[in-house]
Amino acid sequence: MRYCKKCTMPDTRPGITFDAEGVCSACRHYENRKNVDWDARFKEFEAYCNKYRGMNGPGGYDCAVAVSGGKDSHFQVWMLKEVMHMNPILFSVEDNFPMTQAGIHNLKNISEEFGCTIISCKPNIKAQKILMRKFFEKYGKPTWYVDRLIYTFPLHMAAKFNTPMLCYGENVSFEYGGNADKETYSAMDQIENGVAVGFPMEELVGDGVTENDLSLTLAPSAEERAKLDPFYMSYFVPWNSYKNYQIAKAHGFHDLTHEWDRTHHAENFDQIDSRAYLVHSWLKYPKFGHAAATDYTARYIRYGMMTREQAIPIIKERDGKLDPLCVRDFCEFCGYTESEFWAIMDKFYNRDLFEKNAFGEWVLKHPIWEEDKV
């Protein structure tokens, strides 16, 4: 493994690239912000809003936002409703897991604070449990069914409500490094994101799951999609996860303070809605050798909030320690014992990146805190 010379991201992140100086593409994109005329970008945003403003008549919805209730959702709705004076309708996909108190509060708050209607999809729990076990055991992608709906449901609903202006937050590949590393306002290709790329129907059906259970996981037809104009807000405004959090807090957003100190995170305000879902995001660790602590320390470094030297001990302490509450909720939902869970997890450790120590624990062969020895 090689690590970015500026942040903490390794070259094992899918799609990330390093230049000749050993700096990752995400850091280079962030540096390039100083060359962007953000005033001109905001004028583009105003023109884009004006194109759709009032398109469905007085009182009609003229845009939509795909929301979870999190800090970025609060920021996006605030920007569209309070700053741009649009009339958004919000589309949300639940994950059916026990929610944190913060998560319960935040989804309610985003509706109450900004005066917005939320249409929420509560996925088929029977199908979800079957597919969670199947995709966890086979691919290490336990939340594929929910993640796929997060990508497809807002598209279906935007088509039904005639709100082609569908808002997503950041272009993840461009902001943090990924396969779709292209600076564009359009989020039309987001459905091809590797997190929720589609599987052949024949691999999905069976074991109690039918095609009828999967209808919403199919993307709208090409004809319907052509009528939509989904966009990344990160194209129009300089995206900053921490600043979004500060704006969200000013509008009633709750973080996990006094509720839960997650053992594998470096912050307490991102992906806080439920515990079991975080098993999915943590699976980056056995596969690619980094997880949430690496993700956020890398962002903090780019934002000028932390030095690389300050970040490394945090990664060493937290990145590989999946929180026990996540495991507990995940196992209760899927019907695993915790020993069964870890036996399945064991096969996803990348043997090129990890080795077992004398205690039978998986450890990184080339961790960032020993990078000078590589």
mmCIF file of C-alpha atoms in Angstrom:
data_model
loop_
_atom_site.group_PDB
_atom_site.id
_atom_site.type_symbol
_atom_site.label_atom_id
_atom_site.label_comp_id
_atom_site.label_asym_id
_atom_site.label_seq_id
_atom_site.Cartn_x
_atom_site.Cartn_y
_atom_site.Cartn_z
ATOM 1 C CA MET A 1 0.000 0.000 0.000
ATOM 2 C CA ARG A 2 1.042 3.549 -0.759
ATOM 3 C CA TYR A 3 -0.449 6.509 1.064
ATOM 4 C CA CYS A 4 -1.081 9.987 -0.253
ATOM 5 C CA LYS A 5 1.708 12.342 0.770
ATOM 6 C CA LYS A 6 -0.792 15.037 1.726
ATOM 7 C CA CYS A 7 -3.713 13.144 3.302
ATOM 8 C CA THR A 8 -4.163 9.638 4.712
ATOM 9 C CA MET A 9 -5.835 7.885 1.787
ATOM 10 C CA PRO A 10 -4.213 4.700 0.446
ATOM 11 C CA ASP A 11 -3.962 3.795 -3.223
ATOM 12 C CA THR A 12 -6.243 0.805 -2.580
ATOM 13 C CA ARG A 13 -9.360 3.005 -2.651
ATOM 14 C CA PRO A 14 -11.154 1.901 -5.844
ATOM 15 C CA GLY A 15 -10.629 4.375 -8.666
ATOM 16 C CA ILE A 16 -8.319 6.773 -6.834
ATOM 17 C CA THR A 17 -5.157 7.854 -8.652
ATOM 18 C CA PHE A 18 -1.833 9.210 -7.441
ATOM 19 C CA ASP A 19 0.331 11.628 -9.405
ATOM 20 C CA ALA A 20 4.116 11.562 -9.808
ATOM 21 C CA GLU A 21 4.512 13.419 -6.517
ATOM 22 C CA GLY A 22 2.516 10.792 -4.621
ATOM 23 C CA VAL A 23 -0.547 13.009 -4.089
ATOM 24 C CA CYS A 24 -4.026 11.538 -4.551
ATOM 25 C CA SER A 25 -6.586 12.811 -7.045
ATOM 26 C CA ALA A 26 -8.962 13.922 -4.266
ATOM 27 C CA CYS A 27 -6.319 16.228 -2.782
ATOM 28 C CA ARG A 28 -5.474 17.630 -6.212
ATOM 29 C CA HIS A 29 -9.144 18.319 -6.934
ATOM 30 C CA TYR A 30 -9.486 20.072 -3.587
ATOM 31 C CA GLU A 31 -6.402 22.189 -4.283
ATOM 32 C CA ASN A 32 -7.854 23.145 -7.651
ATOM 33 C CA ARG A 33 -10.833 24.796 -5.980
ATOM 34 C CA LYS A 34 -8.801 28.006 -5.769
ATOM 35 C CA ASN A 35 -8.914 28.161 -9.575
ATOM 36 C CA VAL A 36 -12.711 27.846 -9.741
ATOM 37 C CA ASP A 37 -14.788 31.007 -10.131
ATOM 38 C CA TRP A 38 -17.370 30.142 -7.483
ATOM 39 C CA ASP A 39 -19.325 33.344 -8.082
ATOM 40 C CA ALA A 40 -19.782 32.286 -11.690
ATOM 41 C CA ARG A 41 -20.733 28.781 -10.571
ATOM 42 C CA PHE A 42 -23.378 30.202 -8.247
ATOM 43 C CA LYS A 43 -24.820 32.240 -11.098
ATOM 44 C CA GLU A 44 -25.000 28.985 -13.071
ATOM 45 C CA PHE A 45 -26.896 27.528 -10.118
ATOM 46 C CA GLU A 46 -29.330 30.448 -10.090
ATOM 47 C CA ALA A 47 -29.950 29.986 -13.822
ATOM 48 C CA TYR A 48 -30.439 26.263 -13.311
ATOM 49 C CA CYS A 49 -33.003 26.914 -10.550
ATOM 50 C CA ASN A 50 -34.770 29.527 -12.654
ATOM 51 C CA LYS A 51 -35.156 26.974 -15.450
ATOM 52 C CA TYR A 52 -37.380 24.832 -13.217
ATOM 53 C CA ARG A 53 -38.781 27.346 -10.739
ATOM 54 C CA GLY A 54 -42.570 27.134 -10.578
ATOM 55 C CA MET A 55 -42.698 24.559 -13.380
ATOM 56 C CA ASN A 56 -45.692 22.779 -11.863
ATOM 57 C CA GLY A 57 -47.722 25.892 -11.240
ATOM 58 C CA PRO A 58 -48.507 27.823 -8.044
ATOM 59 C CA GLY A 59 -47.806 25.685 -4.996
ATOM 60 C CA GLY A 60 -46.412 22.846 -7.072
ATOM 61 C CA TYR A 61 -43.116 21.187 -6.320
ATOM 62 C CA ASP A 62 -40.385 22.437 -8.634
ATOM 63 C CA CYS A 63 -37.438 20.334 -7.452
ATOM 64 C CA ALA A 64 -36.674 17.265 -5.373
ATOM 65 C CA VAL A 65 -33.977 16.201 -2.933
ATOM 66 C CA ALA A 66 -32.805 12.671 -2.157
ATOM 67 C CA VAL A 67 -32.444 12.808 1.635
ATOM 68 C CA SER A 68 -31.448 10.622 4.547
ATOM 69 C CA GLY A 69 -32.033 13.251 7.204
ATOM 70 C CA GLY A 70 -28.292 13.688 7.742
ATOM 71 C CA LYS A 71 -26.164 16.804 7.837
ATOM 72 C CA ASP A 72 -25.781 16.992 4.054
ATOM 73 C CA SER A 73 -29.516 16.538 3.579
ATOM 74 C CA HIS A 74 -30.115 19.470 5.916
ATOM 75 C CA PHE A 75 -27.616 21.573 3.965
ATOM 76 C CA GLN A 76 -29.134 20.716 0.584
ATOM 77 C CA VAL A 77 -32.709 21.440 1.686
ATOM 78 C CA TRP A 78 -31.602 24.664 3.384
ATOM 79 C CA MET A 79 -29.852 25.773 0.202
ATOM 80 C CA LEU A 80 -32.799 25.041 -2.073
ATOM 81 C CA LYS A 81 -35.618 26.179 0.222
ATOM 82 C CA GLU A 82 -34.105 29.054 2.192
ATOM 83 C CA VAL A 83 -31.420 30.408 -0.147
ATOM 84 C CA MET A 84 -32.794 29.675 -3.624
ATOM 85 C CA HIS A 85 -36.491 29.896 -2.613
ATOM 86 C CA MET A 86 -37.468 26.726 -4.467
ATOM 87 C CA ASN A 87 -40.276 24.407 -3.355
ATOM 88 C CA PRO A 88 -38.637 20.982 -2.911
ATOM 89 C CA ILE A 89 -40.222 17.628 -2.228
ATOM 90 C CA LEU A 90 -37.989 15.152 -0.393
ATOM 91 C CA PHE A 91 -37.525 11.449 -1.163
ATOM 92 C CA SER A 92 -36.036 9.120 1.420
ATOM 93 C CA VAL A 93 -35.226 5.404 1.663
ATOM 94 C CA GLU A 94 -35.243 3.802 5.119
ATOM 95 C CA ASP A 95 -32.960 0.877 5.929
ATOM 96 C CA ASN A 96 -35.363 -0.898 8.340
ATOM 97 C CA PHE A 97 -32.689 -1.103 11.065
ATOM 98 C CA PRO A 98 -33.167 0.227 14.599
ATOM 99 C CA MET A 99 -32.522 3.957 14.399
ATOM 100 C CA THR A 100 -30.436 6.075 16.735
ATOM 101 C CA GLN A 101 -32.224 8.785 18.674
ATOM 102 C CA ALA A 102 -30.352 11.340 16.579
ATOM 103 C CA GLY A 103 -31.515 9.646 13.384
ATOM 104 C CA ILE A 104 -35.145 9.657 14.481
ATOM 105 C CA HIS A 105 -34.922 13.321 15.428
ATOM 106 C CA ASN A 106 -33.113 14.449 12.284
ATOM 107 C CA LEU A 107 -35.511 13.004 9.725
ATOM 108 C CA LYS A 108 -38.408 14.640 11.570
ATOM 109 C CA ASN A 109 -36.454 17.853 11.987
ATOM 110 C CA ILE A 110 -35.658 18.299 8.306
ATOM 111 C CA SER A 111 -39.390 18.305 7.556
ATOM 112 C CA GLU A 112 -40.373 20.503 10.477
ATOM 113 C CA GLU A 113 -37.505 22.994 10.250
ATOM 114 C CA PHE A 114 -37.834 23.676 6.535
ATOM 115 C CA GLY A 115 -41.514 22.889 6.020
ATOM 116 C CA CYS A 116 -41.055 20.104 3.508
ATOM 117 C CA THR A 117 -42.982 16.967 2.608
ATOM 118 C CA ILE A 118 -41.007 13.715 2.783
ATOM 119 C CA ILE A 119 -42.044 10.632 0.847
ATOM 120 C CA SER A 120 -40.248 7.683 2.373
ATOM 121 C CA CYS A 121 -39.717 4.199 0.973
ATOM 122 C CA LYS A 122 -39.725 1.458 3.595
ATOM 123 C CA PRO A 123 -38.240 -1.500 1.707
ATOM 124 C CA ASN A 124 -39.681 -5.007 1.651
ATOM 125 C CA ILE A 125 -38.222 -6.414 4.875
ATOM 126 C CA LYS A 126 -38.580 -10.047 3.839
ATOM 127 C CA ALA A 127 -36.666 -9.473 0.593
ATOM 128 C CA GLN A 128 -34.127 -7.292 2.379
ATOM 129 C CA LYS A 129 -33.247 -9.956 4.935
ATOM 130 C CA ILE A 130 -32.881 -12.664 2.284
ATOM 131 C CA LEU A 131 -30.734 -10.472 0.029
ATOM 132 C CA MET A 132 -28.673 -9.142 2.939
ATOM 133 C CA ARG A 133 -27.577 -12.631 3.908
ATOM 134 C CA LYS A 134 -27.011 -13.667 0.306
ATOM 135 C CA PHE A 135 -24.963 -10.625 -0.694
ATOM 136 C CA PHE A 136 -23.068 -10.434 2.588
ATOM 137 C CA GLU A 137 -21.956 -14.033 2.346
ATOM 138 C CA LYS A 138 -21.167 -13.936 -1.373
ATOM 139 C CA TYR A 139 -19.868 -10.429 -2.030
ATOM 140 C CA GLY A 140 -19.477 -8.624 1.290
ATOM 141 C CA LYS A 141 -22.212 -6.196 0.168
ATOM 142 C CA PRO A 142 -24.936 -6.728 2.767
ATOM 143 C CA THR A 143 -26.885 -3.520 2.149
ATOM 144 C CA TRP A 144 -26.976 -3.761 -1.655
ATOM 145 C CA TYR A 145 -30.794 -3.918 -1.748
ATOM 146 C CA VAL A 146 -31.192 -0.738 0.303
ATOM 147 C CA ASP A 147 -28.311 1.015 -1.458
ATOM 148 C CA ARG A 148 -29.778 0.217 -4.852
ATOM 149 C CA LEU A 149 -33.114 1.694 -3.775
ATOM 150 C CA ILE A 150 -31.318 4.831 -2.539
ATOM 151 C CA TYR A 151 -30.186 5.302 -6.141
ATOM 152 C CA THR A 152 -33.350 4.239 -7.979
ATOM 153 C CA PHE A 153 -36.273 5.333 -5.759
ATOM 154 C CA PRO A 154 -35.622 9.107 -6.080
ATOM 155 C CA LEU A 155 -35.433 8.731 -9.869
ATOM 156 C CA HIS A 156 -38.775 6.922 -9.981
ATOM 157 C CA MET A 157 -40.394 9.504 -7.717
ATOM 158 C CA ALA A 158 -38.919 12.495 -9.554
ATOM 159 C CA ALA A 159 -40.450 11.114 -12.751
ATOM 160 C CA LYS A 160 -43.834 10.609 -11.060
ATOM 161 C CA PHE A 161 -43.873 14.116 -9.539
ATOM 162 C CA ASN A 162 -42.490 15.795 -12.655
ATOM 163 C CA THR A 163 -39.541 17.256 -10.755
ATOM 164 C CA PRO A 164 -36.626 16.756 -13.162
ATOM 165 C CA MET A 165 -34.397 18.947 -10.965
ATOM 166 C CA LEU A 166 -33.356 16.217 -8.524
ATOM 167 C CA CYS A 167 -30.660 17.192 -6.014
ATOM 168 C CA TYR A 168 -27.837 14.976 -4.790
ATOM 169 C CA GLY A 169 -25.054 16.156 -2.494
ATOM 170 C CA GLU A 170 -21.486 15.563 -3.584
ATOM 171 C CA ASN A 171 -19.985 13.756 -6.523
ATOM 172 C CA VAL A 172 -18.246 11.154 -4.344
ATOM 173 C CA SER A 173 -15.811 9.995 -7.022
ATOM 174 C CA PHE A 174 -14.639 13.526 -7.770
ATOM 175 C CA GLU A 175 -14.549 14.778 -4.178
ATOM 176 C CA TYR A 176 -12.907 11.767 -2.535
ATOM 177 C CA GLY A 177 -11.480 9.668 -5.382
ATOM 178 C CA GLY A 178 -13.285 7.079 -7.469
ATOM 179 C CA ASN A 179 -13.947 5.573 -10.854
ATOM 180 C CA ALA A 180 -16.271 8.320 -12.129
ATOM 181 C CA ASP A 181 -13.678 11.040 -11.542
ATOM 182 C CA LYS A 182 -15.252 13.765 -13.646
ATOM 183 C CA GLU A 183 -16.226 17.285 -12.657
ATOM 184 C CA THR A 184 -19.784 17.753 -13.834
ATOM 185 C CA TYR A 185 -23.040 19.140 -12.491
ATOM 186 C CA SER A 186 -25.002 16.183 -13.868
ATOM 187 C CA ALA A 187 -25.722 13.238 -11.594
ATOM 188 C CA MET A 188 -27.332 11.233 -14.401
ATOM 189 C CA ASP A 189 -24.623 8.561 -14.316
ATOM 190 C CA GLN A 190 -24.638 8.182 -10.534
ATOM 191 C CA ILE A 191 -26.793 5.069 -10.789
ATOM 192 C CA GLU A 192 -23.742 3.280 -12.187
ATOM 193 C CA ASN A 193 -21.806 3.941 -8.971
ATOM 194 C CA GLY A 194 -20.054 0.747 -7.875
ATOM 195 C CA VAL A 195 -21.791 0.773 -4.486
ATOM 196 C CA ALA A 196 -25.156 -0.054 -6.020
ATOM 197 C CA VAL A 197 -24.515 -1.208 -9.554
ATOM 198 C CA GLY A 198 -27.239 -3.529 -10.769
ATOM 199 C CA PHE A 199 -27.042 -7.325 -10.757
ATOM 200 C CA PRO A 200 -28.650 -9.663 -13.306
ATOM 201 C CA MET A 201 -32.201 -10.507 -12.310
ATOM 202 C CA GLU A 202 -31.422 -14.232 -12.324
ATOM 203 C CA GLU A 203 -28.910 -13.689 -9.523
ATOM 204 C CA LEU A 204 -31.390 -11.747 -7.419
ATOM 205 C CA VAL A 205 -34.493 -13.925 -7.589
ATOM 206 C CA GLY A 206 -34.922 -17.146 -5.669
ATOM 207 C CA ASP A 207 -34.853 -18.180 -2.011
ATOM 208 C CA GLY A 208 -38.165 -16.395 -1.544
ATOM 209 C CA VAL A 209 -37.392 -13.259 -3.589
ATOM 210 C CA THR A 210 -39.424 -12.684 -6.759
ATOM 211 C CA GLU A 211 -39.151 -10.188 -9.601
ATOM 212 C CA ASN A 212 -42.139 -8.376 -8.100
ATOM 213 C CA ASP A 213 -40.082 -7.711 -4.966
ATOM 214 C CA LEU A 214 -37.373 -6.044 -7.062
ATOM 215 C CA SER A 215 -39.367 -3.742 -9.322
ATOM 216 C CA LEU A 216 -38.206 -0.546 -7.594
ATOM 217 C CA THR A 217 -34.546 -1.586 -7.831
ATOM 218 C CA LEU A 218 -34.772 -1.321 -11.614
ATOM 219 C CA ALA A 219 -33.869 2.082 -12.993
ATOM 220 C CA PRO A 220 -36.579 4.047 -14.777
ATOM 221 C CA SER A 221 -36.701 3.503 -18.521
ATOM 222 C CA ALA A 222 -34.256 5.396 -20.719
ATOM 223 C CA GLU A 223 -37.186 7.478 -21.940
ATOM 224 C CA GLU A 224 -38.169 8.470 -18.392
ATOM 225 C CA ARG A 225 -34.574 9.160 -17.348
ATOM 226 C CA ALA A 226 -34.065 11.405 -20.370
ATOM 227 C CA LYS A 227 -36.721 13.724 -18.929
ATOM 228 C CA LEU A 228 -34.805 14.122 -15.669
ATOM 229 C CA ASP A 229 -31.960 16.525 -14.904
ATOM 230 C CA PRO A 230 -30.391 15.304 -11.625
ATOM 231 C CA PHE A 231 -27.495 17.356 -10.297
ATOM 232 C CA TYR A 232 -24.692 17.422 -7.742
ATOM 233 C CA MET A 233 -24.842 20.440 -5.453
ATOM 234 C CA SER A 234 -21.080 20.068 -4.929
ATOM 235 C CA TYR A 235 -20.572 21.356 -8.476
ATOM 236 C CA PHE A 236 -22.182 24.710 -7.700
ATOM 237 C CA VAL A 237 -20.880 25.370 -4.161
ATOM 238 C CA PRO A 238 -17.526 24.458 -2.533
ATOM 239 C CA TRP A 239 -18.505 21.251 -0.745
ATOM 240 C CA ASN A 240 -17.298 20.843 2.822
ATOM 241 C CA SER A 241 -18.694 18.089 5.059
ATOM 242 C CA TYR A 242 -17.814 19.924 8.263
ATOM 243 C CA LYS A 243 -19.313 23.242 7.169
ATOM 244 C CA ASN A 244 -22.459 21.412 6.102
ATOM 245 C CA TYR A 245 -22.580 19.942 9.598
ATOM 246 C CA GLN A 246 -22.267 23.417 11.173
ATOM 247 C CA ILE A 247 -25.114 24.767 9.045
ATOM 248 C CA ALA A 248 -27.210 21.698 9.823
ATOM 249 C CA LYS A 249 -26.626 22.136 13.590
ATOM 250 C CA ALA A 250 -27.794 25.736 13.346
ATOM 251 C CA HIS A 251 -31.059 24.331 11.995
ATOM 252 C CA GLY A 252 -31.685 21.696 14.645
ATOM 253 C CA PHE A 253 -29.581 18.759 13.453
ATOM 254 C CA HIS A 254 -28.422 16.409 16.244
ATOM 255 C CA ASP A 255 -25.120 14.551 16.238
ATOM 256 C CA LEU A 256 -24.260 11.574 18.452
ATOM 257 C CA THR A 257 -22.962 13.597 21.421
ATOM 258 C CA HIS A 258 -24.068 11.902 24.674
ATOM 259 C CA GLU A 259 -25.588 8.989 22.714
ATOM 260 C CA TRP A 260 -22.850 6.870 21.142
ATOM 261 C CA ASP A 261 -19.062 7.071 20.757
ATOM 262 C CA ARG A 262 -18.445 4.826 17.756
ATOM 263 C CA THR A 263 -15.225 2.868 18.020
ATOM 264 C CA HIS A 264 -14.381 3.015 14.306
ATOM 265 C CA HIS A 265 -15.237 6.638 13.442
ATOM 266 C CA ALA A 266 -13.231 9.831 13.820
ATOM 267 C CA GLU A 267 -16.338 12.050 14.088
ATOM 268 C CA ASN A 268 -19.865 11.845 15.489
ATOM 269 C CA PHE A 269 -22.001 13.423 12.783
ATOM 270 C CA ASP A 270 -21.779 11.368 9.565
ATOM 271 C CA GLN A 271 -23.894 8.268 8.789
ATOM 272 C CA ILE A 272 -25.490 8.383 12.210
ATOM 273 C CA ASP A 273 -29.044 7.244 11.396
ATOM 274 C CA SER A 274 -28.656 3.562 12.328
ATOM 275 C CA ARG A 275 -25.972 1.243 13.654
ATOM 276 C CA ALA A 276 -26.350 -1.921 11.566
ATOM 277 C CA TYR A 277 -25.903 -0.056 8.276
ATOM 278 C CA LEU A 278 -22.331 0.840 9.214
ATOM 279 C CA VAL A 279 -21.246 -2.770 8.730
ATOM 280 C CA HIS A 280 -21.554 -2.056 5.016
ATOM 281 C CA SER A 281 -19.287 0.997 5.056
ATOM 282 C CA TRP A 282 -16.771 -0.676 7.386
ATOM 283 C CA LEU A 283 -16.326 -3.570 4.953
ATOM 284 C CA LYS A 284 -13.958 -1.283 3.056
ATOM 285 C CA TYR A 285 -11.455 -2.080 5.786
ATOM 286 C CA PRO A 286 -10.910 -5.816 5.176
ATOM 287 C CA LYS A 287 -11.227 -5.307 1.424
ATOM 288 C CA PHE A 288 -9.135 -2.176 0.918
ATOM 289 C CA GLY A 289 -7.340 -1.510 4.201
ATOM 290 C CA HIS A 290 -9.097 1.698 5.191
ATOM 291 C CA ALA A 291 -12.428 2.732 6.695
ATOM 292 C CA ALA A 292 -14.271 5.709 8.182
ATOM 293 C CA ALA A 293 -11.423 7.090 10.299
ATOM 294 C CA THR A 294 -9.221 7.278 7.215
ATOM 295 C CA ASP A 295 -12.007 8.863 5.184
ATOM 296 C CA TYR A 296 -12.634 11.646 7.650
ATOM 297 C CA THR A 297 -9.076 12.403 8.655
ATOM 298 C CA ALA A 298 -8.316 12.762 4.939
ATOM 299 C CA ARG A 299 -11.125 15.313 4.657
ATOM 300 C CA TYR A 300 -10.018 17.148 7.796
ATOM 301 C CA ILE A 301 -6.508 17.438 6.400
ATOM 302 C CA ARG A 302 -7.799 18.893 3.128
ATOM 303 C CA TYR A 303 -10.008 21.317 5.066
ATOM 304 C CA GLY A 304 -7.010 22.503 7.102
ATOM 305 C CA MET A 305 -8.519 21.217 10.355
ATOM 306 C CA MET A 306 -5.878 18.568 11.114
ATOM 307 C CA THR A 307 -2.318 17.684 10.186
ATOM 308 C CA ARG A 308 -1.306 14.347 8.726
ATOM 309 C CA GLU A 309 0.737 13.689 11.875
ATOM 310 C CA GLN A 310 -2.316 14.254 14.066
ATOM 311 C CA ALA A 311 -4.428 11.971 11.889
ATOM 312 C CA ILE A 312 -2.231 8.881 11.925
ATOM 313 C CA PRO A 313 -2.737 7.945 15.633
ATOM 314 C CA ILE A 314 -6.507 8.300 15.163
ATOM 315 C CA ILE A 315 -6.421 5.878 12.240
ATOM 316 C CA LYS A 316 -4.259 3.446 14.201
ATOM 317 C CA GLU A 317 -6.647 3.539 17.150
ATOM 318 C CA ARG A 318 -10.009 3.475 15.332
ATOM 319 C CA ASP A 319 -10.061 2.464 11.683
ATOM 320 C CA GLY A 320 -10.126 -1.315 12.115
ATOM 321 C CA LYS A 321 -12.374 -1.501 15.193
ATOM 322 C CA LEU A 322 -15.895 -2.102 13.934
ATOM 323 C CA ASP A 323 -18.218 -0.962 16.707
ATOM 324 C CA PRO A 324 -19.810 -3.861 18.650
ATOM 325 C CA LEU A 325 -23.248 -2.220 18.543
ATOM 326 C CA CYS A 326 -23.126 -2.298 14.736
ATOM 327 C CA VAL A 327 -22.370 -6.010 14.821
ATOM 328 C CA ARG A 328 -25.101 -6.667 17.386
ATOM 329 C CA ASP A 329 -27.858 -4.885 15.437
ATOM 330 C CA PHE A 330 -26.716 -6.420 12.151
ATOM 331 C CA CYS A 331 -26.747 -9.946 13.563
ATOM 332 C CA GLU A 332 -30.144 -9.525 15.216
ATOM 333 C CA PHE A 333 -31.654 -8.282 11.944
ATOM 334 C CA CYS A 334 -30.143 -11.023 9.769
ATOM 335 C CA GLY A 335 -30.347 -13.889 12.278
ATOM 336 C CA TYR A 336 -26.628 -14.551 12.663
ATOM 337 C CA THR A 337 -24.694 -15.345 15.795
ATOM 338 C CA GLU A 338 -21.717 -13.059 16.231
ATOM 339 C CA SER A 339 -19.337 -15.980 15.704
ATOM 340 C CA GLU A 340 -21.086 -16.711 12.383
ATOM 341 C CA PHE A 341 -20.789 -13.052 11.457
ATOM 342 C CA TRP A 342 -17.029 -12.934 12.045
ATOM 343 C CA ALA A 343 -16.495 -16.259 10.273
ATOM 344 C CA ILE A 344 -18.129 -14.754 7.170
ATOM 345 C CA MET A 345 -16.210 -11.516 7.575
ATOM 346 C CA ASP A 346 -12.947 -13.440 7.795
ATOM 347 C CA LYS A 347 -13.023 -14.464 4.142
ATOM 348 C CA PHE A 348 -13.185 -10.847 2.936
ATOM 349 C CA TYR A 349 -9.798 -9.872 4.346
ATOM 350 C CA ASN A 350 -7.512 -9.137 1.423
ATOM 351 C CA ARG A 351 -4.528 -11.442 1.894
ATOM 352 C CA ASP A 352 -2.325 -9.061 -0.116
ATOM 353 C CA LEU A 353 -2.969 -6.335 2.467
ATOM 354 C CA PHE A 354 -3.455 -8.276 5.718
ATOM 355 C CA GLU A 355 -1.773 -11.025 7.675
ATOM 356 C CA LYS A 356 -2.648 -12.698 10.962
ATOM 357 C CA ASN A 357 -0.591 -11.987 14.067
ATOM 358 C CA ALA A 358 0.292 -14.403 16.856
ATOM 359 C CA PHE A 359 -3.184 -13.915 18.388
ATOM 360 C CA GLY A 360 -4.977 -14.821 15.157
ATOM 361 C CA GLU A 361 -6.000 -11.211 14.495
ATOM 362 C CA TRP A 362 -5.862 -9.659 11.053
ATOM 363 C CA VAL A 363 -3.349 -6.787 10.878
ATOM 364 C CA LEU A 364 -2.303 -4.577 7.987
ATOM 365 C CA LYS A 365 1.039 -5.498 6.492
ATOM 366 C CA HIS A 366 1.909 -1.904 5.631
ATOM 367 C CA PRO A 367 -0.087 0.469 7.876
ATOM 368 C CA ILE A 368 0.283 4.202 7.484
ATOM 369 C CA TRP A 369 2.038 4.483 10.840
ATOM 370 C CA GLU A 370 4.833 2.299 9.475
ATOM 371 C CA GLU A 371 4.919 3.700 5.941
ATOM 372 C CA ASP A 372 8.580 4.764 6.174
ATOM 373 C CA LYS A 373 9.547 1.099 6.608
ATOM 374 C CA VAL A 374 7.865 0.052 3.355
#
